Short mmCIF file of C-alpha atoms and ligand atoms in Angstrom, two decimals:
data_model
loop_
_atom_site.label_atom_id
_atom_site.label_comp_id
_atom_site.label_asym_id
_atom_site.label_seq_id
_atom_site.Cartn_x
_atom_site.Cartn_y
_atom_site.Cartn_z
CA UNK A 996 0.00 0.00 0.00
CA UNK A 997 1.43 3.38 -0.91
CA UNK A 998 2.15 5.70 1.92
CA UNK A 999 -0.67 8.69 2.08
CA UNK A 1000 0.67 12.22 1.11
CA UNK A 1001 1.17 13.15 4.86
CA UNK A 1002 3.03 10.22 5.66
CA UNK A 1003 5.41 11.08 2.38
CA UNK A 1004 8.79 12.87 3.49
CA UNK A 1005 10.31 15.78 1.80
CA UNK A 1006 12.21 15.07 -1.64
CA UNK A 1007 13.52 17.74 -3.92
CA UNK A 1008 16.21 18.42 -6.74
CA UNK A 1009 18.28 21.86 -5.80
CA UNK A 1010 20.08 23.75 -8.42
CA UNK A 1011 22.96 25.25 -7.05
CA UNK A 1012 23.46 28.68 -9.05
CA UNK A 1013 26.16 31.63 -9.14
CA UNK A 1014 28.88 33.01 -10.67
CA UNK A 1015 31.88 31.42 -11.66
CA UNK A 1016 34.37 30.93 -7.87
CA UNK A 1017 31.47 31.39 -5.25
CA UNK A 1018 31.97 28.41 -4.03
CA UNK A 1019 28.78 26.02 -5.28
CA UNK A 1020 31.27 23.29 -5.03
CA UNK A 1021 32.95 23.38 -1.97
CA UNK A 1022 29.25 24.35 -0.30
CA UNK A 1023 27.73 21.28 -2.12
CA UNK A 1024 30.52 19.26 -0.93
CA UNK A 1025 30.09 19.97 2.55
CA UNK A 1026 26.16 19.27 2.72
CA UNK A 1027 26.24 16.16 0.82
CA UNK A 1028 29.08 14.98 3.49
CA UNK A 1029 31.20 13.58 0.47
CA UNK A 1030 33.86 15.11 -2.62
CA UNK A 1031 30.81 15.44 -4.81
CA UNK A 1032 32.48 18.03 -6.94
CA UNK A 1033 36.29 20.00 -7.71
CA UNK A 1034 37.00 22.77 -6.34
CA UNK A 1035 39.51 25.06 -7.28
CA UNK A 1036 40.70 28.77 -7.01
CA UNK A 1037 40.17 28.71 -11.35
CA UNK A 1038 37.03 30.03 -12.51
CA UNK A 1039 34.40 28.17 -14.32
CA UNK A 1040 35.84 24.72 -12.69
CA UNK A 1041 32.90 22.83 -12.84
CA UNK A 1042 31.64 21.94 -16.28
CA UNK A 1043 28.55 19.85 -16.03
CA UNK A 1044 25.21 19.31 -13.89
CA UNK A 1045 26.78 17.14 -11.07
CA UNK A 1046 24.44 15.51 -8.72
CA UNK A 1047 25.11 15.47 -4.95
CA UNK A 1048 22.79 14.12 -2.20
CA UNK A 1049 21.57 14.57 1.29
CA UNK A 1050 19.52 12.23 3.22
CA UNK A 1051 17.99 12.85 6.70
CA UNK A 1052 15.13 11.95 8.73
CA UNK A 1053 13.12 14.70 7.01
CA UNK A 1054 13.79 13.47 3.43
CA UNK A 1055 16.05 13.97 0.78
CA UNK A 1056 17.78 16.76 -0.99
CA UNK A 1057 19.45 16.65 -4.61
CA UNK A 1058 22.02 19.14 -5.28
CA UNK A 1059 22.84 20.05 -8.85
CA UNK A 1060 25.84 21.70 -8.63
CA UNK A 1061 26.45 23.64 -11.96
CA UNK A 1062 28.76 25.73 -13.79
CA UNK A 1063 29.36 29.23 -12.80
CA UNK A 1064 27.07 32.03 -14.91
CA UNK A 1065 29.41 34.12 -16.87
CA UNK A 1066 28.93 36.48 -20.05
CA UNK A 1067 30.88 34.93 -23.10
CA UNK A 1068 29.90 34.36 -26.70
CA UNK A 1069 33.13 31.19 -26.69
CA UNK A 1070 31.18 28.00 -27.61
CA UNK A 1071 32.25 26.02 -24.02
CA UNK A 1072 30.93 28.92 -21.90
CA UNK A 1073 27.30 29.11 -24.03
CA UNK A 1074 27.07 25.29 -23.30
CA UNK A 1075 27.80 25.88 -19.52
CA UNK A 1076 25.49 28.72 -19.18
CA UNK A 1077 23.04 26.07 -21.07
CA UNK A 1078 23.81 23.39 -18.19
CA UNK A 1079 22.89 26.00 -15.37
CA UNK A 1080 19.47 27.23 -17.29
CA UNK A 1081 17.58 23.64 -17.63
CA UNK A 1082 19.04 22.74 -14.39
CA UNK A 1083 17.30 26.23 -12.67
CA UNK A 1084 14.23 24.74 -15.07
CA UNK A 1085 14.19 21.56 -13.90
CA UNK A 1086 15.01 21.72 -10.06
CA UNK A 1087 12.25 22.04 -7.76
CA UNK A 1088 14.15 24.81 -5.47
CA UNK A 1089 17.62 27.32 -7.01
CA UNK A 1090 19.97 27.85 -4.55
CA UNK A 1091 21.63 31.00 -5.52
CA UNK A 1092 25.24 31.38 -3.95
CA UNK A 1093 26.87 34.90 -3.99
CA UNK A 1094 30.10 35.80 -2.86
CA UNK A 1095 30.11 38.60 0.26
CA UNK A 1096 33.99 39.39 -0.84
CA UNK A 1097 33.20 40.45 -3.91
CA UNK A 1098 31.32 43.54 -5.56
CA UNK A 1099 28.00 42.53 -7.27
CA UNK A 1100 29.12 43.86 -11.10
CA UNK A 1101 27.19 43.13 -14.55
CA UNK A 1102 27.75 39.53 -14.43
CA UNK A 1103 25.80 39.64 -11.03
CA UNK A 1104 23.24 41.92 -12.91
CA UNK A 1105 22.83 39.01 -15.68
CA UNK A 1106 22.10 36.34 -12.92
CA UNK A 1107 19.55 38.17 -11.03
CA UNK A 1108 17.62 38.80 -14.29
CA UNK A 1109 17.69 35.31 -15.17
CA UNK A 1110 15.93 34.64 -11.16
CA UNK A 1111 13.35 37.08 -11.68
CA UNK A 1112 10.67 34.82 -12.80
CA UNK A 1113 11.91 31.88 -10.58
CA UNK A 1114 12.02 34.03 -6.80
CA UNK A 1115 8.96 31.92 -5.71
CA UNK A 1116 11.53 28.16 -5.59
CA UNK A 1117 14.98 30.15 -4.85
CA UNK A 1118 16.67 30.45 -1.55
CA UNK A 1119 20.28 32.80 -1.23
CA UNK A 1120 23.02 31.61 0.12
CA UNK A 1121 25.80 34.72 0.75
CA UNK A 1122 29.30 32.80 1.19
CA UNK A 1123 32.47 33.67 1.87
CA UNK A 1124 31.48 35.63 5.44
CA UNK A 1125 34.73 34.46 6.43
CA UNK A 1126 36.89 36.81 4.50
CA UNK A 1127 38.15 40.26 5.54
CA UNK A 1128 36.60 41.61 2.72
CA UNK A 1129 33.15 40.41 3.39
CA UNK A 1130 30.46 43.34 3.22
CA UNK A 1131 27.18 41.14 3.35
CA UNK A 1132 25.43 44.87 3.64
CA UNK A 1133 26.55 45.68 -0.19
CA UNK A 1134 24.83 42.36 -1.00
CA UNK A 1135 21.77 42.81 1.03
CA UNK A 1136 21.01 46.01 -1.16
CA UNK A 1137 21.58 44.30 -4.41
CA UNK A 1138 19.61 41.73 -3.32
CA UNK A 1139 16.77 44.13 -2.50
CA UNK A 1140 17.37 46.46 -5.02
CA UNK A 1141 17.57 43.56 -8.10
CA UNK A 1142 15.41 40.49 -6.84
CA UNK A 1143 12.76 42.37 -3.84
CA UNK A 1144 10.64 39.00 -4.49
CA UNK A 1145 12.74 36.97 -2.37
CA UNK A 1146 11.86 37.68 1.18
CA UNK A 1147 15.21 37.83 3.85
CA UNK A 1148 14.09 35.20 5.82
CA UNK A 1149 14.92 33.13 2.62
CA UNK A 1150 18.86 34.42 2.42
CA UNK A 1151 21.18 32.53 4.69
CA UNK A 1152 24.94 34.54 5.52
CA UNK A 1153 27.27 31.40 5.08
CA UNK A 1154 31.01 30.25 5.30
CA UNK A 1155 31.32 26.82 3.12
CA UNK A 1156 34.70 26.46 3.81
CA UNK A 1157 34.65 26.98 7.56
CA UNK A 1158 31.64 25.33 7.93
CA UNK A 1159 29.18 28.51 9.15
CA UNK A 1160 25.64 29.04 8.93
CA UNK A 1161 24.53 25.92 6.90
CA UNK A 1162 21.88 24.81 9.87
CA UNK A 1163 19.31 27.45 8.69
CA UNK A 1164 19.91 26.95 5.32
CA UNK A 1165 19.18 23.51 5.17
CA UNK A 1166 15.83 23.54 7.44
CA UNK A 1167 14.33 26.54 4.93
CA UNK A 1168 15.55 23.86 2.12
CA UNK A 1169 14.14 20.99 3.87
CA UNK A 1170 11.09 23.29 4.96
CA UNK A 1171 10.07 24.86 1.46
CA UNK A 1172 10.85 21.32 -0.15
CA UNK A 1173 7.54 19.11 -1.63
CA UNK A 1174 7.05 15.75 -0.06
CA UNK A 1175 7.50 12.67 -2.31
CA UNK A 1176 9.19 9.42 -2.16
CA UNK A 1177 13.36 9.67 -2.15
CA UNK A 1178 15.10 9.46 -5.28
CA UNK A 1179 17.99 7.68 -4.22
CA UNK A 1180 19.17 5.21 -1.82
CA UNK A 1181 20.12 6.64 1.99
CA UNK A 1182 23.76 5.60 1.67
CA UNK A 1183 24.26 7.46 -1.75
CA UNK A 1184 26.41 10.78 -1.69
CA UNK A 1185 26.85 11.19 -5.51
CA UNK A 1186 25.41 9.36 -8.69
CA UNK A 1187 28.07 9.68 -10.37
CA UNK A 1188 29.92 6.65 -12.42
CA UNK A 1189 33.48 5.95 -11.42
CA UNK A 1190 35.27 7.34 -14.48
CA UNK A 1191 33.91 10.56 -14.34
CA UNK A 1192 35.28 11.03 -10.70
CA UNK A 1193 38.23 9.64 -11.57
CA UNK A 1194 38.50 11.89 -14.89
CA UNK A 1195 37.40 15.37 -12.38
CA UNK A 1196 40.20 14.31 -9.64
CA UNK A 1197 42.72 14.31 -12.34
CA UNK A 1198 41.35 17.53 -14.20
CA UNK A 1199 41.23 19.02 -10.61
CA UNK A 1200 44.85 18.08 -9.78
CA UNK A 1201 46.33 19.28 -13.11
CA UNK A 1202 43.95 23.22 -13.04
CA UNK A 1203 45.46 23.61 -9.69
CA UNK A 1204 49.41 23.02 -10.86
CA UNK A 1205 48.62 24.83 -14.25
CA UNK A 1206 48.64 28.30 -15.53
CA UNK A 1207 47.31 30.77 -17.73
CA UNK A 1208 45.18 29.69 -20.44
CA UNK A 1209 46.13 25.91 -19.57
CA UNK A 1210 42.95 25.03 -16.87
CA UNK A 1211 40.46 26.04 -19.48
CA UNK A 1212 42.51 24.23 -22.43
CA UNK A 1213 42.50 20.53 -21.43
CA UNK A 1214 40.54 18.00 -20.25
CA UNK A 1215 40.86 14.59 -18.75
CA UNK A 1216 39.73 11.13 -21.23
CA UNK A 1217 39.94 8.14 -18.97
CA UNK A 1218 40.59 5.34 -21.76
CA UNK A 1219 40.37 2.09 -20.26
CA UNK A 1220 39.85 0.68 -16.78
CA UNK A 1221 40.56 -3.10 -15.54
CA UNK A 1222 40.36 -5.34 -12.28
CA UNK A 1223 43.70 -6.56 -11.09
CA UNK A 1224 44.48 -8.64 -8.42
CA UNK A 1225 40.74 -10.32 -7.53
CA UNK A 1226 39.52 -7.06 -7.57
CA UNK A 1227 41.33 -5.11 -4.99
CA UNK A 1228 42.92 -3.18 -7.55
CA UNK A 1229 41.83 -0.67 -10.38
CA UNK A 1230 43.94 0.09 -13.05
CA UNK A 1231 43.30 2.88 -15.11
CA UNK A 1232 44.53 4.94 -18.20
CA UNK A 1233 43.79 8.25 -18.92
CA UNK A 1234 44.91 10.90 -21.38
CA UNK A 1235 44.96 14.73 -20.56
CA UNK A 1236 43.70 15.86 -23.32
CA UNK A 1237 45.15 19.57 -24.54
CA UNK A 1238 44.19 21.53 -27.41
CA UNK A 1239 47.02 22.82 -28.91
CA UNK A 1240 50.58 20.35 -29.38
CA UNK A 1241 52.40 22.94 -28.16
CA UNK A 1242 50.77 22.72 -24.91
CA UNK A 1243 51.75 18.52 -24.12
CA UNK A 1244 55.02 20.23 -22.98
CA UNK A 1245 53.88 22.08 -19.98
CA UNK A 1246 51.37 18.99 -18.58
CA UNK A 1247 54.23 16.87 -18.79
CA UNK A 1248 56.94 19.12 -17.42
CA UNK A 1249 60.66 19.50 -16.98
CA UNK A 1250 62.06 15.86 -16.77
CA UNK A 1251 58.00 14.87 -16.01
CA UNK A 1252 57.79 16.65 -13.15
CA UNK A 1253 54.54 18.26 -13.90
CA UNK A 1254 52.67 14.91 -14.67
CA UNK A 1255 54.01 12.89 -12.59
CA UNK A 1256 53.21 15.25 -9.23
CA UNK A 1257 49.11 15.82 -11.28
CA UNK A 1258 49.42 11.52 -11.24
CA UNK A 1259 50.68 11.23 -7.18
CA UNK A 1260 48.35 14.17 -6.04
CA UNK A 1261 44.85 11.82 -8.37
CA UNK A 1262 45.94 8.81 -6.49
CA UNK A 1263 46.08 10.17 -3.49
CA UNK A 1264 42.59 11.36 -3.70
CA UNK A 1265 41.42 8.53 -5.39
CA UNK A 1266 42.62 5.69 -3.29
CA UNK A 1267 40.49 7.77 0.05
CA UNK A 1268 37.53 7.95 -2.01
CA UNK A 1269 37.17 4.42 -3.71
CA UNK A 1270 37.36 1.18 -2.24
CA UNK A 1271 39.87 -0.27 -4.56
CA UNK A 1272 43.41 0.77 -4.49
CA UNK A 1273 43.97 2.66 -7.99
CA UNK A 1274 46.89 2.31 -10.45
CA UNK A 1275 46.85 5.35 -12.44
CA UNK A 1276 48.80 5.07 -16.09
CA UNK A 1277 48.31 9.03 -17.10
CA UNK A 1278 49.50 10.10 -20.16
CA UNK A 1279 48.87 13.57 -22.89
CA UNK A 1280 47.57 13.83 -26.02
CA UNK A 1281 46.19 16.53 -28.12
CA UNK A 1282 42.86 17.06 -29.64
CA UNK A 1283 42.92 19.72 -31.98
CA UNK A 1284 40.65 22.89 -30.78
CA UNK A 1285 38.65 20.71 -29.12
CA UNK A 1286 36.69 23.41 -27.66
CA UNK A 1287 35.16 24.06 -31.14
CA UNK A 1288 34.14 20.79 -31.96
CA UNK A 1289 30.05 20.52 -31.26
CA UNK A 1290 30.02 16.37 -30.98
CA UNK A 1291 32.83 16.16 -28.47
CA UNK A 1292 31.56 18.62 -26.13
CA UNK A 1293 28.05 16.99 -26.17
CA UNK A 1294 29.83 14.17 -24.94
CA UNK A 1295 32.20 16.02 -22.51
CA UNK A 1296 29.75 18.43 -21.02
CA UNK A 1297 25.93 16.91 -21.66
CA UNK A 1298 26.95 13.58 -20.71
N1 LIG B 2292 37.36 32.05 2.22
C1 LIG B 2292 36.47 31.23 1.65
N2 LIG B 2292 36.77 30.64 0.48
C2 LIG B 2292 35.84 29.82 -0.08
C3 LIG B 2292 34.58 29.57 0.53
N3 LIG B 2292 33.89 28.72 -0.27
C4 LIG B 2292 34.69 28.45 -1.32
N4 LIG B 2292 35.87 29.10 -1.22
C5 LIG B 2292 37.01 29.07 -2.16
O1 LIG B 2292 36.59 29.67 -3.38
C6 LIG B 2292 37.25 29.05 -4.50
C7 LIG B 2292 36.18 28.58 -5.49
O2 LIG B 2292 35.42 27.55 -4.89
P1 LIG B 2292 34.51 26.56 -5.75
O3 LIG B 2292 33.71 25.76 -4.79
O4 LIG B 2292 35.32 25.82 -6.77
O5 LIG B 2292 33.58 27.64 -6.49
P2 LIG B 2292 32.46 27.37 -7.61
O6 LIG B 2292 31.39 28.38 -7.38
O7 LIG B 2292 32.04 25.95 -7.63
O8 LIG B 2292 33.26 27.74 -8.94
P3 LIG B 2292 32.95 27.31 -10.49
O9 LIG B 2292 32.81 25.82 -10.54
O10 LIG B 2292 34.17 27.77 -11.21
O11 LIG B 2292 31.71 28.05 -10.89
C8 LIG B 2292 38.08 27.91 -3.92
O12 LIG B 2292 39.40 28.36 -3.79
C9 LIG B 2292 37.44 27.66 -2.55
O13 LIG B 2292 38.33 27.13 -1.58
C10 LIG B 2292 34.30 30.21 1.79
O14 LIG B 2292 33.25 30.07 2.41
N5 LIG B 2292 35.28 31.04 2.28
MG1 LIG B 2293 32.16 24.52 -9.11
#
């Protein structure tokens, strides 16, 4: 016998929007308990709708962590902003993330248009309250001034990284949620397949030790996987994948420095998150202007 609407326990998906290093990630990371999604100093790290989840006694919460909103005509950035659009569309609550060290400019402007229609299902999250540079009173007035739908009993000051303020964040979430079944099993943090952790860890690791144009350049194609050893073990190759040939030089580094500290740093990472022991084989190749070509990044970034 199905359980009666009352009886039914919250369930919701959450888009997670903001510009591009507000920390959607790291904030995402910390409610779902788990390393859900990279994080990294590099704007526009995250390039796809990446699912993390919450499960309590009152229900269940999806994030969709999604790329950060930032003005560009380049073809990668118009698929991102494309990512964070159906996943505001789709969710059943936006969690908008702004960061209180930095000045609300146009690309703040852009985002708050885009929420105008959607106030009634978001809740704000101002992060960063940490910082010396925090002036939460400059974002209450854009908030007020921009989007005076959303009420402030619905924006939440926050720290992500130190762990501050979350508590009354997630019981408006869990509060303003609808009920309905869960849509995942208790014990899940993510829903995402093996080789696309393993190909973020190793994008993460190589963004952080790169610079320049580099982060944005490359990404990570995890090849082939195998069982060794009854199982304990995974072995895996992957490629990071640059655009140009003359960029394989600098992922590798002098003497293989470069690659072989991106390699130590995945493992590391890797072997704490999965229960197998991984044996990483990473190696560089080129794909020519990748960035331009409209099959690959259907693959890469629509999954
Ligand atoms: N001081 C401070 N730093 C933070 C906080 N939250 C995140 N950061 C830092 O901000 C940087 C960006 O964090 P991310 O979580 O990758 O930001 P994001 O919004 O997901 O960025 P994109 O994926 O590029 O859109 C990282 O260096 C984080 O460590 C916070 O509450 N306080
Ligand atoms: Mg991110």
């Amino acid at each position: 016998m199905s359980e009666s609407a009352a009886e039914l326990k919250k369930a919701a998906f959450v888009a997670v929007v903001g510009r591009p290093s507000v920390g959607k990630s790291t904030l995402v990371n910390l409610l779902c308990g788990g390393k859900v999604a990279i994080v990294s100093a590099v704007p526009q790290t995250t390039r796809n709708a990446i699912r993390g989840i919450l499960s309590r006694d009152e229900g269940q919460l999806v994030f969709v962590d999604t790329p950060g909103r930032h003005a560009s005509e380049k073809k990668l950035n118009k698929k991102f902003m494309s990512v964070s659009d159906r996943s505001m569309e789709e969710a059943d609550l936006i969690l908008y993330v702004l960061d209180a060290s930095r000045s609300p400019a146009a690309e703040e402007d852009a985002i708050a248009e885009r929420l105008l229609s959607l106030t009634e299902k978001t809740i704000v999250a101002v992060n960063k309250i940490d910082t010396k540079t925090a002036d939460c009173e400059k974002i209450n007035v854009f908030l007020s001034d921009k989007l005076p739908g959303i009420k402030a009993e619905r924006c939440f000051k926050i720290s992500a990284l130190k762990d501050e303020g979350t508590g009354p964040l997630l019981a408006c979430l869990f509060d303003l949620a609808p009920r309905g079944d869960a849509f995942y099993p208790a014990d899940y943090y993510t829903d995402q397949d093996v080789q696309f952790r393993i190909a973020e860890i190793i994008r993460e690791k190589a963004i952080t030790r790169l610079r320049e144009e580099l982060p944005h350049s490359l990404y990570v194609d995890v090849a082939d996987t195998e069982f060794r050893d009854g199982g304990k073990k995974l072995w895996v190759r992957a490629f990071i994948v640059t655009e140009r040939e003359s960029q394989k030089g600098m992922v590798v580094g002098k003497g293989g420095e470069m690659i072989k500290s991106i390699r130590q740093a995945a493992q590391k990472d890797m072997n704490r998150i999965f229960e197998w022991k991984i044996e990483l084989d990473l190696r560089v190749k080129t794909a020519h202007d990748w960035r331009h070509n409209d099959g690959l990044l259907k693959k890469l970034i629509d999954r």
